[in-house]
Coordinates of C-alpha atoms in Angstrom, one line a residue:
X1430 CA -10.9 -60.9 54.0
X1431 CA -12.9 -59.7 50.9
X1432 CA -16.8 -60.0 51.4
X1433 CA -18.1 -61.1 48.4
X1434 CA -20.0 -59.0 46.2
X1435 CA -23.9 -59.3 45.9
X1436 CA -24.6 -60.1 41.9
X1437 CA -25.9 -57.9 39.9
X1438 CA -29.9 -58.3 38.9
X1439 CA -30.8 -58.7 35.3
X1440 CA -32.7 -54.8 35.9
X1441 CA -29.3 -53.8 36.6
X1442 CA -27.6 -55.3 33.7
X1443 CA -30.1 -54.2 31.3
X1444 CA -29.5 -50.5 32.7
X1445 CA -25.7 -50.6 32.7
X1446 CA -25.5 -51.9 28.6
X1447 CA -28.3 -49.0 27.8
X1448 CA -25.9 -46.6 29.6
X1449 CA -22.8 -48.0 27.5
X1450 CA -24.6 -47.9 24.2
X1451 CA -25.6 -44.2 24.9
X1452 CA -22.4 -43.2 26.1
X1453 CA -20.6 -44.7 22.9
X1454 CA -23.4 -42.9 20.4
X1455 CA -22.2 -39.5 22.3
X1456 CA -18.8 -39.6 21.8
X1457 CA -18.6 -41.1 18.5
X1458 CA -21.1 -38.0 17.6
X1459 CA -18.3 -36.1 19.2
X1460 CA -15.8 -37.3 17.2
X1461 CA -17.7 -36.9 13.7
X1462 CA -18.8 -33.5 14.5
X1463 CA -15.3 -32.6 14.8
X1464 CA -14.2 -34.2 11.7
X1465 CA -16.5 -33.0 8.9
X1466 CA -17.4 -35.3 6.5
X1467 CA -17.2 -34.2 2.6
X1468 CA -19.6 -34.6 0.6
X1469 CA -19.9 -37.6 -1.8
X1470 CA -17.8 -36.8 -4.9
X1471 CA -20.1 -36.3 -8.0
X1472 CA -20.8 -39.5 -10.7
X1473 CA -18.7 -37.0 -13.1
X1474 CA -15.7 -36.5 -10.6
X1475 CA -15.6 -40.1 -9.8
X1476 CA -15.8 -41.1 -13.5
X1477 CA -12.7 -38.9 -14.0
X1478 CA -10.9 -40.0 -10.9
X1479 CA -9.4 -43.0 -12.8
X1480 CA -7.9 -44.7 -15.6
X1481 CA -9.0 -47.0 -18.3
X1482 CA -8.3 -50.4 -16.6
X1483 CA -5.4 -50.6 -19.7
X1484 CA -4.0 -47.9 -18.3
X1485 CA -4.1 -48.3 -14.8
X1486 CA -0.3 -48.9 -13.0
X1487 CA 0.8 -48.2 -16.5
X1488 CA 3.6 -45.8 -16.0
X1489 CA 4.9 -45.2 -19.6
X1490 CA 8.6 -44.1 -19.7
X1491 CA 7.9 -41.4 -16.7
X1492 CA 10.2 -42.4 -14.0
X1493 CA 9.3 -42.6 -10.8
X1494 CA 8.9 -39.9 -8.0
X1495 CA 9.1 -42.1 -5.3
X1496 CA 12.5 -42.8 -5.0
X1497 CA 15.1 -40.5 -3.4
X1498 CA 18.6 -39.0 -4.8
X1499 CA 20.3 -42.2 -4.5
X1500 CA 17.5 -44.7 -6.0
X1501 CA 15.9 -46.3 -2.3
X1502 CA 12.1 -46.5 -2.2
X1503 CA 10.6 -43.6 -0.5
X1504 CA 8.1 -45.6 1.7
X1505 CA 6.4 -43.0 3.9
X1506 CA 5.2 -39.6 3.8
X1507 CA 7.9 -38.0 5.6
X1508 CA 10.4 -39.3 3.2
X1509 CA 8.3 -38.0 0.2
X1510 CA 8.1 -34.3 1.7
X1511 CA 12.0 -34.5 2.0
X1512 CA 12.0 -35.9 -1.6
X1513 CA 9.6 -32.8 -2.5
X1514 CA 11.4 -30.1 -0.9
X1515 CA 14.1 -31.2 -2.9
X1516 CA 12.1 -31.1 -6.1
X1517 CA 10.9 -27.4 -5.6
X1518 CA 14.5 -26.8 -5.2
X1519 CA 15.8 -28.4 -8.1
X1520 CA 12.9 -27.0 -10.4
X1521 CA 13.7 -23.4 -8.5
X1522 CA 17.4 -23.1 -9.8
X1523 CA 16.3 -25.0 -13.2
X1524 CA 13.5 -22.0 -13.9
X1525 CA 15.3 -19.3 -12.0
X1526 CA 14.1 -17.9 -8.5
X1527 CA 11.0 -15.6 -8.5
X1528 CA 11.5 -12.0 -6.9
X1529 CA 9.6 -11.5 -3.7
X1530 CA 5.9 -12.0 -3.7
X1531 CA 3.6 -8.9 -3.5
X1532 CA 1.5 -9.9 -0.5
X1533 CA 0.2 -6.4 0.1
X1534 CA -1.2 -5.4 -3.2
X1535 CA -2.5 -2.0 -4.2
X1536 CA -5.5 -2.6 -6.2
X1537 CA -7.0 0.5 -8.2
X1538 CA -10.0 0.5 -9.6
X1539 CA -10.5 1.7 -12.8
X1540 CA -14.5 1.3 -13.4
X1541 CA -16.9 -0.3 -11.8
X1542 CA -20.5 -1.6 -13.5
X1543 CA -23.5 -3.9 -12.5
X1544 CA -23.8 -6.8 -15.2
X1545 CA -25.9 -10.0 -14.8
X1546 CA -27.1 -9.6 -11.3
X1547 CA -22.9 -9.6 -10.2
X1548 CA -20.7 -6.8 -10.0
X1549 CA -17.4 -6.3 -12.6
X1550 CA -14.8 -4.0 -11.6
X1551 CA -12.4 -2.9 -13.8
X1552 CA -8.7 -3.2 -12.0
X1553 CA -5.0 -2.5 -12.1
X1554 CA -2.1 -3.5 -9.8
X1555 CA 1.5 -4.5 -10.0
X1556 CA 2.1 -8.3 -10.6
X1557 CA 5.9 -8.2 -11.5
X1558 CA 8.4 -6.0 -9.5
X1559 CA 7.9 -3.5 -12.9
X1560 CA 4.9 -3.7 -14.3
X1561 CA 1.2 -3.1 -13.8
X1562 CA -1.5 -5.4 -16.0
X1563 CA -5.4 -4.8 -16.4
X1564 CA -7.5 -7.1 -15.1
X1565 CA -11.2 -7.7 -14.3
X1566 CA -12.8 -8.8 -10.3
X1567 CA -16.2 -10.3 -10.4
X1568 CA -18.2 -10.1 -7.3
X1569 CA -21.3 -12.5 -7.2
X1570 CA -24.0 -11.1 -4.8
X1571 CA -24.0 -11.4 -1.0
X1572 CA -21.4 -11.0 1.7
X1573 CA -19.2 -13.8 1.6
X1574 CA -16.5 -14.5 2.6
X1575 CA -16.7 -16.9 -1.1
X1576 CA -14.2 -19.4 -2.6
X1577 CA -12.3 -17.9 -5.3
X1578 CA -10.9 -18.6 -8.9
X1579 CA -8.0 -17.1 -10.9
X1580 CA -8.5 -17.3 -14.9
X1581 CA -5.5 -17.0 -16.9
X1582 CA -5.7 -16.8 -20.6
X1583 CA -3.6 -14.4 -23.8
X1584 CA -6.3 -11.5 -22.5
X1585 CA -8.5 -11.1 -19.5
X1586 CA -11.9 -10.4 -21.4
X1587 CA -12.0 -13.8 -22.7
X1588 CA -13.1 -15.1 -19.5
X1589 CA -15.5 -12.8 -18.3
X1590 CA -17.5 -13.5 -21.9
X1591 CA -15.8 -11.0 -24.1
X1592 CA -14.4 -13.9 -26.5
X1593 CA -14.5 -17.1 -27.8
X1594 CA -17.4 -19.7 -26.5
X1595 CA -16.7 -21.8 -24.0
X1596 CA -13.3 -19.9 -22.7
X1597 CA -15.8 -18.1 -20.3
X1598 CA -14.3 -19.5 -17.0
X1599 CA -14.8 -16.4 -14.7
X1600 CA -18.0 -15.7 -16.0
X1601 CA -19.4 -18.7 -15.1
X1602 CA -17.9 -19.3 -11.6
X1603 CA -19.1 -15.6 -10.8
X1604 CA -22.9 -16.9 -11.6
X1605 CA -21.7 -20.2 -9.5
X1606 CA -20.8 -18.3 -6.5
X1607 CA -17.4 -17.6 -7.0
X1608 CA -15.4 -14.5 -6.9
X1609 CA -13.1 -14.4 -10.0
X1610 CA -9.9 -12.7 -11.1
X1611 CA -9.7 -12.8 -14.6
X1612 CA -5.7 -11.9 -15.9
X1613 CA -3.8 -12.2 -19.3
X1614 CA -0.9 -10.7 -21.3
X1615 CA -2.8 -8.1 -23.7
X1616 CA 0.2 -6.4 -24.2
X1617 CA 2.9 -9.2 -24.8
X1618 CA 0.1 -11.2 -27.2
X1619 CA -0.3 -8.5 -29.1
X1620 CA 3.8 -7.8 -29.7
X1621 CA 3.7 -11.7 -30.2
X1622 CA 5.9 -12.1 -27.1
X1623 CA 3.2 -13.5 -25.2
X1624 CA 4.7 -14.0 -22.0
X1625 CA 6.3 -12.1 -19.0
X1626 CA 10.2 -11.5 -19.3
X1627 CA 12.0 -10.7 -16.3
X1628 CA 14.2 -8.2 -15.4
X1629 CA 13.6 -7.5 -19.3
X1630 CA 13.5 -9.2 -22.3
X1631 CA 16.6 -8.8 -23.5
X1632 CA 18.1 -11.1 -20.3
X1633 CA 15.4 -13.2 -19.0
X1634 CA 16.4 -14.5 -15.3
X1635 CA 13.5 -16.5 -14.9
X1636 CA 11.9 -18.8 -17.3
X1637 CA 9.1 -17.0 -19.0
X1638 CA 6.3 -19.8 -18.4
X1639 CA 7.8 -19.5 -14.3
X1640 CA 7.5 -16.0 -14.6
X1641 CA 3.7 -16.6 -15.9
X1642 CA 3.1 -18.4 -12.5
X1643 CA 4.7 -15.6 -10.5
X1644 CA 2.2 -13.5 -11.7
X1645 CA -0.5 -15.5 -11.1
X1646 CA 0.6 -16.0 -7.6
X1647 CA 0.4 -12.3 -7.0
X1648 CA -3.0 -12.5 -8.4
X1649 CA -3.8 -15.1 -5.8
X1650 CA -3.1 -11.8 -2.7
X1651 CA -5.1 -9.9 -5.0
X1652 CA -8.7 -12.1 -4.1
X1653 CA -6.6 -13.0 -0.7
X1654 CA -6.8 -9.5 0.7
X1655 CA -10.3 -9.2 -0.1
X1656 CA -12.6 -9.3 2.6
X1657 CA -15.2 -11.0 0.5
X1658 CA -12.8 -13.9 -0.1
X1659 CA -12.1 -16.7 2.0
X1660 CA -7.8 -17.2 1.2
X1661 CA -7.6 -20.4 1.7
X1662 CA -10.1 -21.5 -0.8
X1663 CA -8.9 -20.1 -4.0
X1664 CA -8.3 -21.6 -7.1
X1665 CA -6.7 -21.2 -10.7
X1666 CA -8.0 -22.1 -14.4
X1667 CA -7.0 -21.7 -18.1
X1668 CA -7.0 -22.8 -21.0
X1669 CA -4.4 -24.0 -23.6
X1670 CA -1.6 -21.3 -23.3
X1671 CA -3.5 -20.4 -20.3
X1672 CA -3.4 -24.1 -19.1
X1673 CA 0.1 -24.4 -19.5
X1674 CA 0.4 -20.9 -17.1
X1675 CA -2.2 -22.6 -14.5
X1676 CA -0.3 -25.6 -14.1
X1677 CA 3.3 -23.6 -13.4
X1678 CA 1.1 -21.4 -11.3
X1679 CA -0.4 -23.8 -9.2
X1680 CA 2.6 -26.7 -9.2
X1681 CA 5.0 -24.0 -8.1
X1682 CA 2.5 -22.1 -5.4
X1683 CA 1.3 -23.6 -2.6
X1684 CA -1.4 -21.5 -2.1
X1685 CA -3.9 -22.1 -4.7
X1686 CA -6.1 -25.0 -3.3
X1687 CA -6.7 -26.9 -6.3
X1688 CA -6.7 -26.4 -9.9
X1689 CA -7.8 -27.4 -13.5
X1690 CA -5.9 -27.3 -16.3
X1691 CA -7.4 -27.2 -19.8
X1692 CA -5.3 -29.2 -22.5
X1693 CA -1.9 -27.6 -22.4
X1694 CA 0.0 -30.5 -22.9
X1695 CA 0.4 -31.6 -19.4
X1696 CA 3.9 -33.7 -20.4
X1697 CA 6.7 -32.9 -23.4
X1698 CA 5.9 -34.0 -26.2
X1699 CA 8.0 -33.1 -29.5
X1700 CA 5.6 -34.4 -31.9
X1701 CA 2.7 -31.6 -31.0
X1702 CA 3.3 -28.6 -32.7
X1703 CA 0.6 -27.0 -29.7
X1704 CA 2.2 -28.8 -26.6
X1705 CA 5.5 -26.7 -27.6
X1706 CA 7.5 -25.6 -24.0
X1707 CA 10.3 -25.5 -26.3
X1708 CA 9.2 -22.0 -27.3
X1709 CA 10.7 -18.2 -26.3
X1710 CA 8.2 -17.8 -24.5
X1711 CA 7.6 -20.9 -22.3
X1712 CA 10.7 -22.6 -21.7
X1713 CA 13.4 -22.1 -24.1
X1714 CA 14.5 -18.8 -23.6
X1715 CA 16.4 -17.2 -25.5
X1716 CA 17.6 -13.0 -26.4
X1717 CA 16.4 -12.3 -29.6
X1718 CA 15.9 -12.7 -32.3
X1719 CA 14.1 -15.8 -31.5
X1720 CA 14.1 -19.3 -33.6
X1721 CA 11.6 -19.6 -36.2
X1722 CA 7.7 -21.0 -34.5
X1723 CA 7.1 -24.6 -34.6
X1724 CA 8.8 -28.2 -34.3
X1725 CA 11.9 -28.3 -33.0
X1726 CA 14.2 -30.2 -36.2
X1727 CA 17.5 -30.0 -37.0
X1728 CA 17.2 -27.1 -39.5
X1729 CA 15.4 -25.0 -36.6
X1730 CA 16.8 -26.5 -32.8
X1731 CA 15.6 -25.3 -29.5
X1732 CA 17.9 -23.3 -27.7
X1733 CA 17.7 -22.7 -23.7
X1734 CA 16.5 -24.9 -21.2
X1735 CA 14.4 -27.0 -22.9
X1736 CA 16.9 -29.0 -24.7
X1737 CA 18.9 -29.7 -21.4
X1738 CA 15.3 -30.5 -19.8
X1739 CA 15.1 -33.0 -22.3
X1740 CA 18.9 -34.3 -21.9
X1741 CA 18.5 -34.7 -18.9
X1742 CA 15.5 -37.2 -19.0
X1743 CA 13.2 -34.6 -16.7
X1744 CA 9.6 -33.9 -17.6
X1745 CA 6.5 -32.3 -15.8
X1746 CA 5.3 -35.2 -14.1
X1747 CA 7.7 -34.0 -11.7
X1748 CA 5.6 -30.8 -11.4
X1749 CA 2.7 -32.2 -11.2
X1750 CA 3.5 -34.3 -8.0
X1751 CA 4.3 -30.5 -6.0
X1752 CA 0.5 -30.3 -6.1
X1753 CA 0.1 -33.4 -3.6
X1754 CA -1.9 -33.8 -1.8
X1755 CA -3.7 -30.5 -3.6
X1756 CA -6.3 -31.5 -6.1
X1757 CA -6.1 -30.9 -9.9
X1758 CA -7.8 -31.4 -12.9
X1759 CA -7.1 -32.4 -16.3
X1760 CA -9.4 -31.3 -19.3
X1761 CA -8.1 -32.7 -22.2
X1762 CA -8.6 -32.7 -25.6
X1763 CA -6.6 -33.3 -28.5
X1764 CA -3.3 -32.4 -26.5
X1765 CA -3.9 -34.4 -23.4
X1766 CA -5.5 -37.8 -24.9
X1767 CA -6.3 -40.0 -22.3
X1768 CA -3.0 -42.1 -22.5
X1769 CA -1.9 -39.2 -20.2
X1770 CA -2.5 -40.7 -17.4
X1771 CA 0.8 -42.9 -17.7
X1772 CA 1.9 -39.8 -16.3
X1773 CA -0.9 -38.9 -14.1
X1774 CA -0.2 -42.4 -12.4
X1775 CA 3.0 -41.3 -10.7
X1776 CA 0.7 -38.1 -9.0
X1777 CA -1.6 -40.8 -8.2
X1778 CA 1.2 -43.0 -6.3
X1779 CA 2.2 -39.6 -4.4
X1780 CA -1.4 -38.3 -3.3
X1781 CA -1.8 -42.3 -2.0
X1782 CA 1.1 -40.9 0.8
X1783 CA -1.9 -38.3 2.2
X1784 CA -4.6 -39.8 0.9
X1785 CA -7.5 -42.7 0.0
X1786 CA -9.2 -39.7 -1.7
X1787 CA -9.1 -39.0 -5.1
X1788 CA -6.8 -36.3 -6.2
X1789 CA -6.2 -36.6 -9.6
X1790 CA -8.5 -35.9 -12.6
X1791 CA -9.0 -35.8 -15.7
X1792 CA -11.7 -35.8 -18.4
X1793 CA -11.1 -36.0 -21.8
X1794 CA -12.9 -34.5 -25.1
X1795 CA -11.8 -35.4 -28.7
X1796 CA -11.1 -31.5 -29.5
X1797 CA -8.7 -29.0 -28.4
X1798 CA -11.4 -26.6 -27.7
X1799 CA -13.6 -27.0 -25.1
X1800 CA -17.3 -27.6 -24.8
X1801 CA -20.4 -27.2 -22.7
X1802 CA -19.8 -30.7 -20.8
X1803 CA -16.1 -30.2 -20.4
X1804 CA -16.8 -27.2 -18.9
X1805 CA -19.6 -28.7 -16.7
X1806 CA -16.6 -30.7 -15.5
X1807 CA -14.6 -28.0 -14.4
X1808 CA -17.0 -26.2 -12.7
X1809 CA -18.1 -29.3 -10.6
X1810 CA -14.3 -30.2 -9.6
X1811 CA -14.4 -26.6 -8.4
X1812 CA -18.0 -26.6 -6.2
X1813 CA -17.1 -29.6 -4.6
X1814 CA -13.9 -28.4 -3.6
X1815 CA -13.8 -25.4 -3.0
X1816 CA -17.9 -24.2 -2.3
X1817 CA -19.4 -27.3 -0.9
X1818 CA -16.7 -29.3 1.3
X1819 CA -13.5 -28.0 3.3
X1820 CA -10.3 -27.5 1.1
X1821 CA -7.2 -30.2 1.8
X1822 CA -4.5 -28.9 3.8
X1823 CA -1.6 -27.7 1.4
X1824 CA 2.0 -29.2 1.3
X1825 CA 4.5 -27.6 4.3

């Protein structure tokens, strides 16, 4: 037979509840240690995180990107990463594949010079199979490793403050903190070509704003194989034709962490003469000679792809969702008003798969140029999350 045990005093109770307490405070400290907090997004981030209440759920005529081959609701995140494998694919054969990635670069530097307490270097390497471009590294002082930021754009000394104000984007992350690359087709802008034409021009396998992103992707190994730079916190920016070429970049390359995209014209739209993927050199493809520049009407049609984009009822929304659950920005101006985000919405739905966390951005000027506080945007979405809090994990 049991004996029956003596009951505890109140000393003893007092003790055991002041052990339990402490013991709970230790390991929930355990647990938050190992899962670091961010830091609170910025007033500006958060104000650009969502819609206008008029606009919020409002999906426009963009269909949705939840909903697999045969129409059924895709409720869970395993059944979206199916549904996005399947979107690379599709958008893979639709642009052409890219030739192998050059992982291993060979960087040569050209010229090397101390300016505004960082250091430029003059570069050259191969970012197509064929061809070798000019580009500038800026190296903030320190050791590192540092987050880094592509900057794509019709020339590279735009954005290391050779050009027009406000297009400064490497120049300015460099004083942040930031190793930048700073790339851009000198060579084709000047022919008027403007983009990168593979194997030639003459028979194009690979859409020339794909090809764009390939390059820019080969850029990315460029500040990856650095020792200063820490690889999985790299970025990519530009602006206008360069936003257009950091939005393939990044939608169709895992690697960069996040990006912002300055008012390219984020969706079609056949009414803009400047959100115009129906062009040579973007999307419609085509051996030369090439149509006469601007709107597409029935005196002057596109040829190529982007007419059977358009038949086919796709748009870039779908692009735009391969970033999930990778952060992105949206600057826009006069291209990108703020009705964009009937598009933006459907990224919105995705990133709610991985997600509570805002993923989606966008801030919005009245002019296609940007400014001093637009910019100020940009280089906030890119401290927080890339310099000051852990990157996300990319897409598998």
């Amino acid at each position: 037979m049991l004996k029956p045990q003596p009951a505890a005093s109140p000393q003893n109770l007092t003790v055991l509840m002041i052990l339990s307490v402490v013991t709970l405070m230790l390991v929930l400290a355990v647990c938050d240690s190992a899962e670091p907090k961010r830091d609170t997004l910025p007033k500006i981030l958060a104000e650009s995180s969502t819609p206008p209440p008029e606009l919020k759920n409002d999906f426009g005529e963009y269909h949705s990107l939840l909903l697999d081959r045969n129409g059924d609701e895709l409720s869970s995140l395993e059944k979206w990463q199916v549904r996005h494998s399947e979107l690379r694919n599709e958008w893979t054969e639709l642009l052409g594949a890219w030739p192998p990635l050059i992982e291993r670069p060979q960087v040569e530097v050209l010229d090397a010079t101390d300016r505004d307490e960082f250091n430029e270097l003059k570069v050259r390497f191969l970012w197509t199979p064929k061809e070798h471009t000019t580009a500038y590294i800026l190296v903030p002082p320190g050791e590192g490793p540092f987050p880094g930021v592509v900057t794509v754009y019709y020339e590279p000394e735009t954005a290391i403050g050779q050009g027009k104000e406000y297009r400064d984007f490497a120049y300015q992350l460099t004083k942040r903190g930031f190793v930048t690359l700073s790339i851009g087709t000198t060579e084709a802008t000047a022919q008027k070509t403007y983009s990168l034409y593979y194997p030639s021009i003459d028979n194009a396998e690979v859409q020339p704003l794909s090809m764009l992103g390939y390059a820019a992707a080969n850029a990315y190994y460029v500040l990856a194989t650095r020792p200063d730079v820490d690889a999985e916190r790299i970025g990519i920016v530009g602006h206008s034709f360069g936003g257009k070429w950091a939005m393939f970049a990044s939608c169709l390359f895992d690697q960069f962490a996040c990006a912002a995209w300055s008012d390219p014209g984020i969706v079609f739209d056949d009414d803009r003469p400047n959100v115009n993927y129906w062009e040579p050199w973007y999307l419609g493809y085509e051996p030369l000679p090439w149509r006469k520049r601007g709107l597409v009407t029935p005196e002057n049609p596109a040829s190529g792809l982007y007419p059977k984009l358009r038949e086919a009822g796709r748009d870039l929304h779908e692009l735009h969702a391969l970033m999930a659950p990778r952060p992105f920005l949206v600057s826009g101006g006069s291209e990108d008003p703020v009705e964009r985000w009937k598009a933006l919405n459907r990224s919105v739905q995705v990133n709610q798969l991985y997600t509570d966390e805002p993923r989606v951005f966008m801030h919005n000027r009245p002019d296609h140029s940007p400014n001093k506080d637009s910019n100020e945007v940009i280089y906030t979405f890119f401290e927080y999350f890339l310099k000051s809090s852990p990157a996300p994990e990319t897409q598998d």
